[in-house]
Amino acid sequence: AQTVTQSQPEMSVQEAETVTLSCTYDTSENNYYLFWYKQPPSRQMILVIRQEAYKQQNATENRFSVNFQKAAKSFSLKISDSQLGDTAMYFCAFRGETGTASKLTFGTGTRLQVTL
Amino acid sequence: GEEVAQTPKHLVRGEGQKAKLYCAPIKGHSYVFWYQQVLKNEFKFLISFQNENVFDETGMPKERFSAKCLPNSPCSLEIQATKLEDSAVYFCASSPYRGTGTDTQYFGPGTRLTVL
């Protein structure tokens, strides 16, 4: 079974600064997908960024980028130029390739607070 | 529609009562997933469907939980004889047929179930 670990329950960053959220996972599969979801106080789950394991290039979406280290099974999220609207829970998630592995397995989340 | 719709937004039930939650996936999406997020923010996978067929039900507490996805109707998740520990936010997510090459799950706004 896959597991996803987020070791930072809470993080704080000042506006305009850069912050990195950590995520590690464990799997025996060779091909899979990794995601970061943002959950603001409204509870809506918003996809931030996704990475396919077979792609070596790190995914980027505007101010959000990942550092994907397949051998180390690490998938960290970097938020540049942090904004107050980035304040939210951030969940790392894993999804396998086929069959019952296609469900998302989530980490326990990191609460990010962006301050002035 | 272009978004996953979930109804109702909030649901309050007395212990032992029945609760029924609904989900309309994004038009054209073949996969539907149900997740439970308890107050500690942990996500638990419940069940998934490929069109109207159960795809993976490994997370379902089968004694009291049931789910359906029927043609031309919203999908539903029903809890018979609710218990206090069923209090959670229930998320529905949908995903396109894998043949399109994309695999992201898009989440609805959730239904908050409170069992008193």
JSON list of C-alpha atoms in Angstrom, two decimals:
[
{"chain": "A", "resi": 1, "resn": "ALA", "atom": "CA", "xyz": [0.00, 0.00, 0.00]},
{"chain": "A", "resi": 2, "resn": "GLN", "atom": "CA", "xyz": [1.14, 3.49, -0.73]},
{"chain": "A", "resi": 3, "resn": "THR", "atom": "CA", "xyz": [1.83, 5.98, 2.03]},
{"chain": "A", "resi": 4, "resn": "VAL", "atom": "CA", "xyz": [2.33, 9.73, 1.87]},
{"chain": "A", "resi": 5, "resn": "THR", "atom": "CA", "xyz": [4.09, 11.65, 4.62]},
{"chain": "A", "resi": 6, "resn": "GLN", "atom": "CA", "xyz": [4.03, 15.38, 5.23]},
{"chain": "A", "resi": 7, "resn": "SER", "atom": "CA", "xyz": [6.33, 16.03, 8.16]},
{"chain": "A", "resi": 8, "resn": "GLN", "atom": "CA", "xyz": [5.53, 19.72, 8.63]},
{"chain": "A", "resi": 9, "resn": "PRO", "atom": "CA", "xyz": [2.14, 20.22, 10.32]},
{"chain": "A", "resi": 10, "resn": "GLU", "atom": "CA", "xyz": [2.46, 24.00, 10.16]},
{"chain": "A", "resi": 11, "resn": "MET", "atom": "CA", "xyz": [4.58, 26.50, 8.29]},
{"chain": "A", "resi": 12, "resn": "SER", "atom": "CA", "xyz": [4.72, 30.27, 8.24]},
{"chain": "A", "resi": 13, "resn": "VAL", "atom": "CA", "xyz": [6.15, 32.61, 5.63]},
{"chain": "A", "resi": 14, "resn": "GLN", "atom": "CA", "xyz": [6.20, 36.34, 5.12]},
{"chain": "A", "resi": 15, "resn": "GLU", "atom": "CA", "xyz": [4.52, 37.87, 2.13]},
{"chain": "A", "resi": 16, "resn": "ALA", "atom": "CA", "xyz": [6.77, 37.94, -0.98]},
{"chain": "A", "resi": 17, "resn": "GLU", "atom": "CA", "xyz": [9.11, 35.32, 0.49]},
{"chain": "A", "resi": 18, "resn": "THR", "atom": "CA", "xyz": [9.64, 31.75, -0.68]},
{"chain": "A", "resi": 19, "resn": "VAL", "atom": "CA", "xyz": [8.57, 28.65, 1.22]},
{"chain": "A", "resi": 20, "resn": "THR", "atom": "CA", "xyz": [9.05, 24.93, 0.59]},
{"chain": "A", "resi": 21, "resn": "LEU", "atom": "CA", "xyz": [6.63, 22.26, 1.78]},
{"chain": "A", "resi": 22, "resn": "SER", "atom": "CA", "xyz": [7.93, 18.73, 2.11]},
{"chain": "A", "resi": 23, "resn": "CYS", "atom": "CA", "xyz": [6.35, 15.46, 1.02]},
{"chain": "A", "resi": 24, "resn": "THR", "atom": "CA", "xyz": [7.72, 11.94, 0.88]},
{"chain": "A", "resi": 25, "resn": "TYR", "atom": "CA", "xyz": [5.96, 8.81, -0.27]},
{"chain": "A", "resi": 26, "resn": "ASP", "atom": "CA", "xyz": [6.44, 5.11, -0.40]},
{"chain": "A", "resi": 27, "resn": "THR", "atom": "CA", "xyz": [5.43, 2.89, -3.31]},
{"chain": "A", "resi": 28, "resn": "SER", "atom": "CA", "xyz": [6.61, -0.15, -5.22]},
{"chain": "A", "resi": 29, "resn": "GLU", "atom": "CA", "xyz": [5.11, 1.11, -8.47]},
{"chain": "A", "resi": 30, "resn": "ASN", "atom": "CA", "xyz": [7.29, 2.50, -11.21]},
{"chain": "A", "resi": 31, "resn": "ASN", "atom": "CA", "xyz": [4.78, 4.80, -12.81]},
{"chain": "A", "resi": 32, "resn": "TYR", "atom": "CA", "xyz": [2.46, 7.03, -10.82]},
{"chain": "A", "resi": 33, "resn": "TYR", "atom": "CA", "xyz": [1.25, 10.58, -10.38]},
{"chain": "A", "resi": 34, "resn": "LEU", "atom": "CA", "xyz": [1.83, 13.11, -7.64]},
{"chain": "A", "resi": 35, "resn": "PHE", "atom": "CA", "xyz": [-0.27, 16.12, -6.79]},
{"chain": "A", "resi": 36, "resn": "TRP", "atom": "CA", "xyz": [-0.41, 19.10, -4.51]},
{"chain": "A", "resi": 37, "resn": "TYR", "atom": "CA", "xyz": [-3.86, 20.30, -3.54]},
{"chain": "A", "resi": 38, "resn": "LYS", "atom": "CA", "xyz": [-4.67, 23.52, -1.71]},
{"chain": "A", "resi": 39, "resn": "GLN", "atom": "CA", "xyz": [-7.55, 23.65, 0.75]},
{"chain": "A", "resi": 40, "resn": "PRO", "atom": "CA", "xyz": [-8.45, 27.18, 1.95]},
{"chain": "A", "resi": 41, "resn": "PRO", "atom": "CA", "xyz": [-10.84, 27.71, 4.87]},
{"chain": "A", "resi": 42, "resn": "SER", "atom": "CA", "xyz": [-13.76, 27.25, 2.47]},
{"chain": "A", "resi": 43, "resn": "ARG", "atom": "CA", "xyz": [-12.72, 23.56, 2.31]},
{"chain": "A", "resi": 44, "resn": "GLN", "atom": "CA", "xyz": [-12.71, 23.54, -1.49]},
{"chain": "A", "resi": 45, "resn": "MET", "atom": "CA", "xyz": [-9.95, 21.30, -2.83]},
{"chain": "A", "resi": 46, "resn": "ILE", "atom": "CA", "xyz": [-7.98, 23.15, -5.50]},
{"chain": "A", "resi": 47, "resn": "LEU", "atom": "CA", "xyz": [-5.37, 21.46, -7.65]},
{"chain": "A", "resi": 48, "resn": "VAL", "atom": "CA", "xyz": [-2.09, 23.37, -7.45]},
{"chain": "A", "resi": 49, "resn": "ILE", "atom": "CA", "xyz": [0.27, 21.24, -9.49]},
{"chain": "A", "resi": 50, "resn": "ARG", "atom": "CA", "xyz": [0.75, 17.68, -10.77]},
{"chain": "A", "resi": 51, "resn": "GLN", "atom": "CA", "xyz": [3.74, 15.58, -11.75]},
{"chain": "A", "resi": 52, "resn": "GLU", "atom": "CA", "xyz": [3.95, 12.34, -13.70]},
{"chain": "A", "resi": 53, "resn": "ALA", "atom": "CA", "xyz": [6.64, 10.06, -12.35]},
{"chain": "A", "resi": 54, "resn": "TYR", "atom": "CA", "xyz": [7.96, 9.16, -15.80]},
{"chain": "A", "resi": 55, "resn": "LYS", "atom": "CA", "xyz": [8.75, 12.80, -16.52]},
{"chain": "A", "resi": 56, "resn": "GLN", "atom": "CA", "xyz": [12.11, 13.90, -15.18]},
{"chain": "A", "resi": 57, "resn": "GLN", "atom": "CA", "xyz": [11.39, 17.59, -15.62]},
{"chain": "A", "resi": 58, "resn": "ASN", "atom": "CA", "xyz": [9.95, 19.27, -12.55]},
{"chain": "A", "resi": 59, "resn": "ALA", "atom": "CA", "xyz": [6.47, 20.70, -13.03]},
{"chain": "A", "resi": 60, "resn": "THR", "atom": "CA", "xyz": [5.89, 24.44, -12.68]},
{"chain": "A", "resi": 61, "resn": "GLU", "atom": "CA", "xyz": [2.72, 26.52, -12.54]},
{"chain": "A", "resi": 62, "resn": "ASN", "atom": "CA", "xyz": [3.39, 30.24, -12.24]},
{"chain": "A", "resi": 63, "resn": "ARG", "atom": "CA", "xyz": [4.67, 30.80, -8.69]},
{"chain": "A", "resi": 64, "resn": "PHE", "atom": "CA", "xyz": [4.42, 27.12, -7.80]},
{"chain": "A", "resi": 65, "resn": "SER", "atom": "CA", "xyz": [7.06, 24.55, -8.64]},
{"chain": "A", "resi": 66, "resn": "VAL", "atom": "CA", "xyz": [8.03, 21.11, -7.44]},
{"chain": "A", "resi": 67, "resn": "ASN", "atom": "CA", "xyz": [11.29, 19.37, -6.70]},
{"chain": "A", "resi": 68, "resn": "PHE", "atom": "CA", "xyz": [10.63, 15.76, -7.69]},
{"chain": "A", "resi": 69, "resn": "GLN", "atom": "CA", "xyz": [13.30, 13.29, -6.63]},
{"chain": "A", "resi": 70, "resn": "LYS", "atom": "CA", "xyz": [12.10, 9.87, -7.78]},
{"chain": "A", "resi": 71, "resn": "ALA", "atom": "CA", "xyz": [14.93, 7.83, -6.26]},
{"chain": "A", "resi": 72, "resn": "ALA", "atom": "CA", "xyz": [14.47, 9.53, -2.91]},
{"chain": "A", "resi": 73, "resn": "LYS", "atom": "CA", "xyz": [10.65, 9.37, -3.25]},
{"chain": "A", "resi": 74, "resn": "SER", "atom": "CA", "xyz": [10.41, 13.05, -2.45]},
{"chain": "A", "resi": 75, "resn": "PHE", "atom": "CA", "xyz": [8.02, 15.62, -3.90]},
{"chain": "A", "resi": 76, "resn": "SER", "atom": "CA", "xyz": [8.36, 19.08, -2.36]},
{"chain": "A", "resi": 77, "resn": "LEU", "atom": "CA", "xyz": [6.36, 22.17, -3.29]},
{"chain": "A", "resi": 78, "resn": "LYS", "atom": "CA", "xyz": [8.02, 25.57, -3.59]},
{"chain": "A", "resi": 79, "resn": "ILE", "atom": "CA", "xyz": [5.86, 28.67, -3.45]},
{"chain": "A", "resi": 80, "resn": "SER", "atom": "CA", "xyz": [7.65, 31.80, -4.64]},
{"chain": "A", "resi": 81, "resn": "ASP", "atom": "CA", "xyz": [6.58, 35.37, -3.94]},
{"chain": "A", "resi": 82, "resn": "SER", "atom": "CA", "xyz": [4.08, 34.18, -1.33]},
{"chain": "A", "resi": 83, "resn": "GLN", "atom": "CA", "xyz": [0.76, 35.99, -1.23]},
{"chain": "A", "resi": 84, "resn": "LEU", "atom": "CA", "xyz": [-1.83, 36.31, 1.55]},
{"chain": "A", "resi": 85, "resn": "GLY", "atom": "CA", "xyz": [-4.19, 34.24, -0.59]},
{"chain": "A", "resi": 86, "resn": "ASP", "atom": "CA", "xyz": [-1.80, 31.31, -0.37]},
{"chain": "A", "resi": 87, "resn": "THR", "atom": "CA", "xyz": [-2.81, 30.83, 3.26]},
{"chain": "A", "resi": 88, "resn": "ALA", "atom": "CA", "xyz": [-4.38, 27.36, 3.34]},
{"chain": "A", "resi": 89, "resn": "MET", "atom": "CA", "xyz": [-3.87, 23.69, 4.07]},
{"chain": "A", "resi": 90, "resn": "TYR", "atom": "CA", "xyz": [-1.71, 21.99, 1.47]},
{"chain": "A", "resi": 91, "resn": "PHE", "atom": "CA", "xyz": [-2.09, 18.28, 0.80]},
{"chain": "A", "resi": 92, "resn": "CYS", "atom": "CA", "xyz": [0.34, 16.09, -1.08]},
{"chain": "A", "resi": 93, "resn": "ALA", "atom": "CA", "xyz": [-1.33, 13.17, -2.85]},
{"chain": "A", "resi": 94, "resn": "PHE", "atom": "CA", "xyz": [-0.27, 10.03, -4.71]},
{"chain": "A", "resi": 95, "resn": "ARG", "atom": "CA", "xyz": [-2.14, 8.16, -7.38]},
{"chain": "A", "resi": 96, "resn": "GLY", "atom": "CA", "xyz": [-1.09, 4.87, -8.90]},
{"chain": "A", "resi": 97, "resn": "GLU", "atom": "CA", "xyz": [-1.30, 3.88, -12.52]},
{"chain": "A", "resi": 98, "resn": "THR", "atom": "CA", "xyz": [-4.01, 1.29, -12.74]},
{"chain": "A", "resi": 99, "resn": "GLY", "atom": "CA", "xyz": [-6.93, -0.44, -11.11]},
{"chain": "A", "resi": 100, "resn": "THR", "atom": "CA", "xyz": [-7.53, 0.09, -7.44]},
{"chain": "A", "resi": 101, "resn": "ALA", "atom": "CA", "xyz": [-4.34, 2.12, -7.26]},
{"chain": "A", "resi": 102, "resn": "SER", "atom": "CA", "xyz": [-6.13, 4.95, -9.03]},
{"chain": "A", "resi": 103, "resn": "LYS", "atom": "CA", "xyz": [-7.57, 6.37, -5.84]},
{"chain": "A", "resi": 104, "resn": "LEU", "atom": "CA", "xyz": [-5.74, 9.30, -4.27]},
{"chain": "A", "resi": 105, "resn": "THR", "atom": "CA", "xyz": [-3.73, 8.67, -1.13]},
{"chain": "A", "resi": 106, "resn": "PHE", "atom": "CA", "xyz": [-3.24, 11.89, 0.81]},
{"chain": "A", "resi": 107, "resn": "GLY", "atom": "CA", "xyz": [-0.73, 13.08, 3.33]},
{"chain": "A", "resi": 108, "resn": "THR", "atom": "CA", "xyz": [-1.93, 14.66, 6.56]},
{"chain": "A", "resi": 109, "resn": "GLY", "atom": "CA", "xyz": [-1.44, 18.17, 5.28]},
{"chain": "A", "resi": 110, "resn": "THR", "atom": "CA", "xyz": [0.64, 21.24, 6.05]},
{"chain": "A", "resi": 111, "resn": "ARG", "atom": "CA", "xyz": [-1.07, 24.37, 7.29]},
{"chain": "A", "resi": 112, "resn": "LEU", "atom": "CA", "xyz": [0.61, 27.38, 5.65]},
{"chain": "A", "resi": 113, "resn": "GLN", "atom": "CA", "xyz": [0.17, 30.85, 7.08]},
{"chain": "A", "resi": 114, "resn": "VAL", "atom": "CA", "xyz": [1.33, 33.82, 5.00]},
{"chain": "A", "resi": 115, "resn": "THR", "atom": "CA", "xyz": [1.94, 36.90, 7.12]},
{"chain": "A", "resi": 116, "resn": "LEU", "atom": "CA", "xyz": [2.48, 40.58, 6.35]},
{"chain": "B", "resi": 1, "resn": "GLY", "atom": "CA", "xyz": [-21.36, 20.98, -16.12]},
{"chain": "B", "resi": 2, "resn": "GLU", "atom": "CA", "xyz": [-17.85, 22.27, -15.83]},
{"chain": "B", "resi": 3, "resn": "GLU", "atom": "CA", "xyz": [-17.63, 21.73, -12.08]},
{"chain": "B", "resi": 4, "resn": "VAL", "atom": "CA", "xyz": [-18.38, 18.88, -9.74]},
{"chain": "B", "resi": 5, "resn": "ALA", "atom": "CA", "xyz": [-21.59, 19.71, -7.90]},
{"chain": "B", "resi": 6, "resn": "GLN", "atom": "CA", "xyz": [-22.43, 18.36, -4.47]},
{"chain": "B", "resi": 7, "resn": "THR", "atom": "CA", "xyz": [-25.65, 18.70, -2.50]},
{"chain": "B", "resi": 8, "resn": "PRO", "atom": "CA", "xyz": [-26.51, 19.50, 0.15]},
{"chain": "B", "resi": 9, "resn": "LYS", "atom": "CA", "xyz": [-23.79, 21.81, 1.41]},
{"chain": "B", "resi": 10, "resn": "HIS", "atom": "CA", "xyz": [-24.58, 20.99, 5.04]},
{"chain": "B", "resi": 11, "resn": "LEU", "atom": "CA", "xyz": [-26.51, 18.10, 6.53]},
{"chain": "B", "resi": 12, "resn": "VAL", "atom": "CA", "xyz": [-27.40, 17.59, 10.19]},
{"chain": "B", "resi": 13, "resn": "ARG", "atom": "CA", "xyz": [-28.69, 14.26, 11.42]},
{"chain": "B", "resi": 14, "resn": "GLY", "atom": "CA", "xyz": [-29.47, 12.74, 14.78]},
{"chain": "B", "resi": 15, "resn": "GLU", "atom": "CA", "xyz": [-27.60, 9.58, 15.64]},
{"chain": "B", "resi": 16, "resn": "GLY", "atom": "CA", "xyz": [-29.33, 6.63, 14.01]},
{"chain": "B", "resi": 17, "resn": "GLN", "atom": "CA", "xyz": [-30.91, 8.65, 11.22]},
{"chain": "B", "resi": 18, "resn": "LYS", "atom": "CA", "xyz": [-30.22, 8.17, 7.52]},
{"chain": "B", "resi": 19, "resn": "ALA", "atom": "CA", "xyz": [-28.11, 10.59, 5.48]},
{"chain": "B", "resi": 20, "resn": "LYS", "atom": "CA", "xyz": [-27.96, 10.84, 1.71]},
{"chain": "B", "resi": 21, "resn": "LEU", "atom": "CA", "xyz": [-25.44, 12.91, -0.19]},
{"chain": "B", "resi": 22, "resn": "TYR", "atom": "CA", "xyz": [-25.42, 13.67, -3.91]},
{"chain": "B", "resi": 23, "resn": "CYS", "atom": "CA", "xyz": [-22.74, 14.35, -6.50]},
{"chain": "B", "resi": 24, "resn": "ALA", "atom": "CA", "xyz": [-22.96, 15.41, -10.14]},
{"chain": "B", "resi": 25, "resn": "PRO", "atom": "CA", "xyz": [-19.59, 14.82, -11.85]},
{"chain": "B", "resi": 26, "resn": "ILE", "atom": "CA", "xyz": [-18.18, 17.01, -14.59]},
{"chain": "B", "resi": 27, "resn": "LYS", "atom": "CA", "xyz": [-19.91, 16.23, -17.88]},
{"chain": "B", "resi": 28, "resn": "GLY", "atom": "CA", "xyz": [-17.95, 13.66, -19.83]},
{"chain": "B", "resi": 29, "resn": "HIS", "atom": "CA", "xyz": [-16.05, 12.33, -16.81]},
{"chain": "B", "resi": 30, "resn": "SER", "atom": "CA", "xyz": [-16.31, 8.58, -16.41]},
{"chain": "B", "resi": 31, "resn": "TYR", "atom": "CA", "xyz": [-14.80, 8.12, -12.95]},
{"chain": "B", "resi": 32, "resn": "VAL", "atom": "CA", "xyz": [-16.33, 9.25, -9.68]},
{"chain": "B", "resi": 33, "resn": "PHE", "atom": "CA", "xyz": [-14.59, 9.03, -6.31]},
{"chain": "B", "resi": 34, "resn": "TRP", "atom": "CA", "xyz": [-15.91, 9.59, -2.79]},
{"chain": "B", "resi": 35, "resn": "TYR", "atom": "CA", "xyz": [-13.60, 10.66, 0.05]},
{"chain": "B", "resi": 36, "resn": "GLN", "atom": "CA", "xyz": [-14.27, 11.36, 3.70]},
{"chain": "B", "resi": 37, "resn": "GLN", "atom": "CA", "xyz": [-12.33, 14.12, 5.46]},
{"chain": "B", "resi": 38, "resn": "VAL", "atom": "CA", "xyz": [-12.62, 13.91, 9.22]},
{"chain": "B", "resi": 39, "resn": "LEU", "atom": "CA", "xyz": [-12.05, 16.85, 11.54]},
{"chain": "B", "resi": 40, "resn": "LYS", "atom": "CA", "xyz": [-8.34, 16.04, 11.90]},
{"chain": "B", "resi": 41, "resn": "ASN", "atom": "CA", "xyz": [-8.07, 16.79, 8.15]},
{"chain": "B", "resi": 42, "resn": "GLU", "atom": "CA", "xyz": [-7.28, 13.19, 7.27]},
{"chain": "B", "resi": 43, "resn": "PHE", "atom": "CA", "xyz": [-8.70, 11.96, 4.00]},
{"chain": "B", "resi": 44, "resn": "LYS", "atom": "CA", "xyz": [-10.11, 8.49, 3.66]},
{"chain": "B", "resi": 45, "resn": "PHE", "atom": "CA", "xyz": [-11.03, 6.97, 0.32]},
{"chain": "B", "resi": 46, "resn": "LEU", "atom": "CA", "xyz": [-14.45, 5.36, 0.34]},
{"chain": "B", "resi": 47, "resn": "ILE", "atom": "CA", "xyz": [-15.45, 4.16, -3.11]},
{"chain": "B", "resi": 48, "resn": "SER", "atom": "CA", "xyz": [-15.01, 4.83, -6.83]},
{"chain": "B", "resi": 49, "resn": "PHE", "atom": "CA", "xyz": [-17.14, 4.23, -9.91]},
{"chain": "B", "resi": 50, "resn": "GLN", "atom": "CA", "xyz": [-16.41, 3.81, -13.57]},
{"chain": "B", "resi": 51, "resn": "ASN", "atom": "CA", "xyz": [-19.64, 5.08, -15.06]},
{"chain": "B", "resi": 52, "resn": "GLU", "atom": "CA", "xyz": [-22.35, 3.16, -13.18]},
{"chain": "B", "resi": 53, "resn": "ASN", "atom": "CA", "xyz": [-20.09, 0.30, -12.15]},
{"chain": "B", "resi": 54, "resn": "VAL", "atom": "CA", "xyz": [-18.31, 0.05, -8.83]},
{"chain": "B", "resi": 55, "resn": "PHE", "atom": "CA", "xyz": [-14.59, 0.32, -9.57]},
{"chain": "B", "resi": 56, "resn": "ASP", "atom": "CA", "xyz": [-13.06, 0.12, -6.11]},
{"chain": "B", "resi": 57, "resn": "GLU", "atom": "CA", "xyz": [-14.97, -0.21, -2.84]},
{"chain": "B", "resi": 58, "resn": "THR", "atom": "CA", "xyz": [-12.11, -1.13, -0.56]},
{"chain": "B", "resi": 59, "resn": "GLY", "atom": "CA", "xyz": [-12.68, 1.88, 1.69]},
{"chain": "B", "resi": 60, "resn": "MET", "atom": "CA", "xyz": [-16.40, 1.48, 2.29]},
{"chain": "B", "resi": 61, "resn": "PRO", "atom": "CA", "xyz": [-17.72, 0.51, 5.72]},
{"chain": "B", "resi": 62, "resn": "LYS", "atom": "CA", "xyz": [-20.21, -1.83, 4.11]},
{"chain": "B", "resi": 63, "resn": "GLU", "atom": "CA", "xyz": [-22.50, -2.32, 7.07]},
{"chain": "B", "resi": 64, "resn": "ARG", "atom": "CA", "xyz": [-23.95, 1.18, 6.89]},
{"chain": "B", "resi": 65, "resn": "PHE", "atom": "CA", "xyz": [-22.57, 2.86, 3.79]},
{"chain": "B", "resi": 66, "resn": "SER", "atom": "CA", "xyz": [-23.79, 2.37, 0.25]},
{"chain": "B", "resi": 67, "resn": "ALA", "atom": "CA", "xyz": [-23.31, 4.28, -2.98]},
{"chain": "B", "resi": 68, "resn": "LYS", "atom": "CA", "xyz": [-24.69, 4.35, -6.50]},
{"chain": "B", "resi": 69, "resn": "CYS", "atom": "CA", "xyz": [-24.02, 6.04, -9.82]},
{"chain": "B", "resi": 70, "resn": "LEU", "atom": "CA", "xyz": [-26.99, 5.50, -12.12]},
{"chain": "B", "resi": 71, "resn": "PRO", "atom": "CA", "xyz": [-27.28, 6.76, -15.70]},
{"chain": "B", "resi": 72, "resn": "ASN", "atom": "CA", "xyz": [-28.74, 10.26, -16.06]},
{"chain": "B", "resi": 73, "resn": "SER", "atom": "CA", "xyz": [-28.85, 10.77, -12.28]},
{"chain": "B", "resi": 74, "resn": "PRO", "atom": "CA", "xyz": [-26.49, 12.28, -9.72]},
{"chain": "B", "resi": 75, "resn": "CYS", "atom": "CA", "xyz": [-24.32, 9.79, -7.89]},
{"chain": "B", "resi": 76, "resn": "SER", "atom": "CA", "xyz": [-25.31, 9.21, -4.28]},
{"chain": "B", "resi": 77, "resn": "LEU", "atom": "CA", "xyz": [-23.69, 8.16, -1.02]},
{"chain": "B", "resi": 78, "resn": "GLU", "atom": "CA", "xyz": [-26.05, 6.92, 1.65]},
{"chain": "B", "resi": 79, "resn": "ILE", "atom": "CA", "xyz": [-25.33, 6.29, 5.31]},
{"chain": "B", "resi": 80, "resn": "GLN", "atom": "CA", "xyz": [-27.87, 4.23, 7.20]},
{"chain": "B", "resi": 81, "resn": "ALA", "atom": "CA", "xyz": [-28.09, 4.67, 10.96]},
{"chain": "B", "resi": 82, "resn": "THR", "atom": "CA", "xyz": [-25.50, 7.43, 11.25]},
{"chain": "B", "resi": 83, "resn": "LYS", "atom": "CA", "xyz": [-23.02, 7.43, 14.10]},
{"chain": "B", "resi": 84, "resn": "LEU", "atom": "CA", "xyz": [-21.20, 10.32, 15.76]},
{"chain": "B", "resi": 85, "resn": "GLU", "atom": "CA", "xyz": [-17.94, 9.27, 14.05]},
{"chain": "B", "resi": 86, "resn": "ASP", "atom": "CA", "xyz": [-19.56, 9.76, 10.64]},
{"chain": "B", "resi": 87, "resn": "SER", "atom": "CA", "xyz": [-19.35, 13.52, 11.21]},
{"chain": "B", "resi": 88, "resn": "ALA", "atom": "CA", "xyz": [-17.02, 14.71, 8.46]},
{"chain": "B", "resi": 89, "resn": "VAL", "atom": "CA", "xyz": [-16.85, 16.51, 5.14]},
{"chain": "B", "resi": 90, "resn": "TYR", "atom": "CA", "xyz": [-17.61, 14.17, 2.25]},
{"chain": "B", "resi": 91, "resn": "PHE", "atom": "CA", "xyz": [-15.96, 15.03, -1.02]},
{"chain": "B", "resi": 92, "resn": "CYS", "atom": "CA", "xyz": [-16.85, 13.78, -4.44]},
{"chain": "B", "resi": 93, "resn": "ALA", "atom": "CA", "xyz": [-14.28, 13.97, -7.23]},
{"chain": "B", "resi": 94, "resn": "SER", "atom": "CA", "xyz": [-14.47, 13.11, -10.92]},
{"chain": "B", "resi": 95, "resn": "SER", "atom": "CA", "xyz": [-11.86, 12.20, -13.46]},
{"chain": "B", "resi": 96, "resn": "PRO", "atom": "CA", "xyz": [-11.93, 11.76, -17.22]},
{"chain": "B", "resi": 97, "resn": "TYR", "atom": "CA", "xyz": [-11.64, 8.42, -18.89]},
{"chain": "B", "resi": 98, "resn": "ARG", "atom": "CA", "xyz": [-7.98, 7.49, -18.64]},
{"chain": "B", "resi": 99, "resn": "GLY", "atom": "CA", "xyz": [-7.73, 7.20, -22.38]},
{"chain": "B", "resi": 100, "resn": "THR", "atom": "CA", "xyz": [-7.64, 10.96, -22.67]},
{"chain": "B", "resi": 101, "resn": "GLY", "atom": "CA", "xyz": [-4.19, 10.94, -21.12]},
{"chain": "B", "resi": 102, "resn": "THR", "atom": "CA", "xyz": [-5.18, 12.98, -18.13]},
{"chain": "B", "resi": 103, "resn": "ASP", "atom": "CA", "xyz": [-5.77, 11.64, -14.69]},
{"chain": "B", "resi": 104, "resn": "THR", "atom": "CA", "xyz": [-6.40, 14.59, -12.41]},
{"chain": "B", "resi": 105, "resn": "GLN", "atom": "CA", "xyz": [-9.30, 14.30, -10.01]},
{"chain": "B", "resi": 106, "resn": "TYR", "atom": "CA", "xyz": [-11.45, 17.42, -9.74]},
{"chain": "B", "resi": 107, "resn": "PHE", "atom": "CA", "xyz": [-13.18, 17.91, -6.45]},
{"chain": "B", "resi": 108, "resn": "GLY", "atom": "CA", "xyz": [-16.60, 19.18, -5.56]},
{"chain": "B", "resi": 109, "resn": "PRO", "atom": "CA", "xyz": [-17.13, 21.65, -2.69]},
{"chain": "B", "resi": 110, "resn": "GLY", "atom": "CA", "xyz": [-17.99, 18.87, -0.25]},
{"chain": "B", "resi": 111, "resn": "THR", "atom": "CA", "xyz": [-20.95, 18.12, 2.00]},
{"chain": "B", "resi": 112, "resn": "ARG", "atom": "CA", "xyz": [-20.45, 18.70, 5.71]},
{"chain": "B", "resi": 113, "resn": "LEU", "atom": "CA", "xyz": [-22.30, 16.05, 7.68]},
{"chain": "B", "resi": 114, "resn": "THR", "atom": "CA", "xyz": [-22.87, 16.67, 11.37]},
{"chain": "B", "resi": 115, "resn": "VAL", "atom": "CA", "xyz": [-24.25, 13.84, 13.46]},
{"chain": "B", "resi": 116, "resn": "LEU", "atom": "CA", "xyz": [-25.66, 14.92, 16.82]}
]
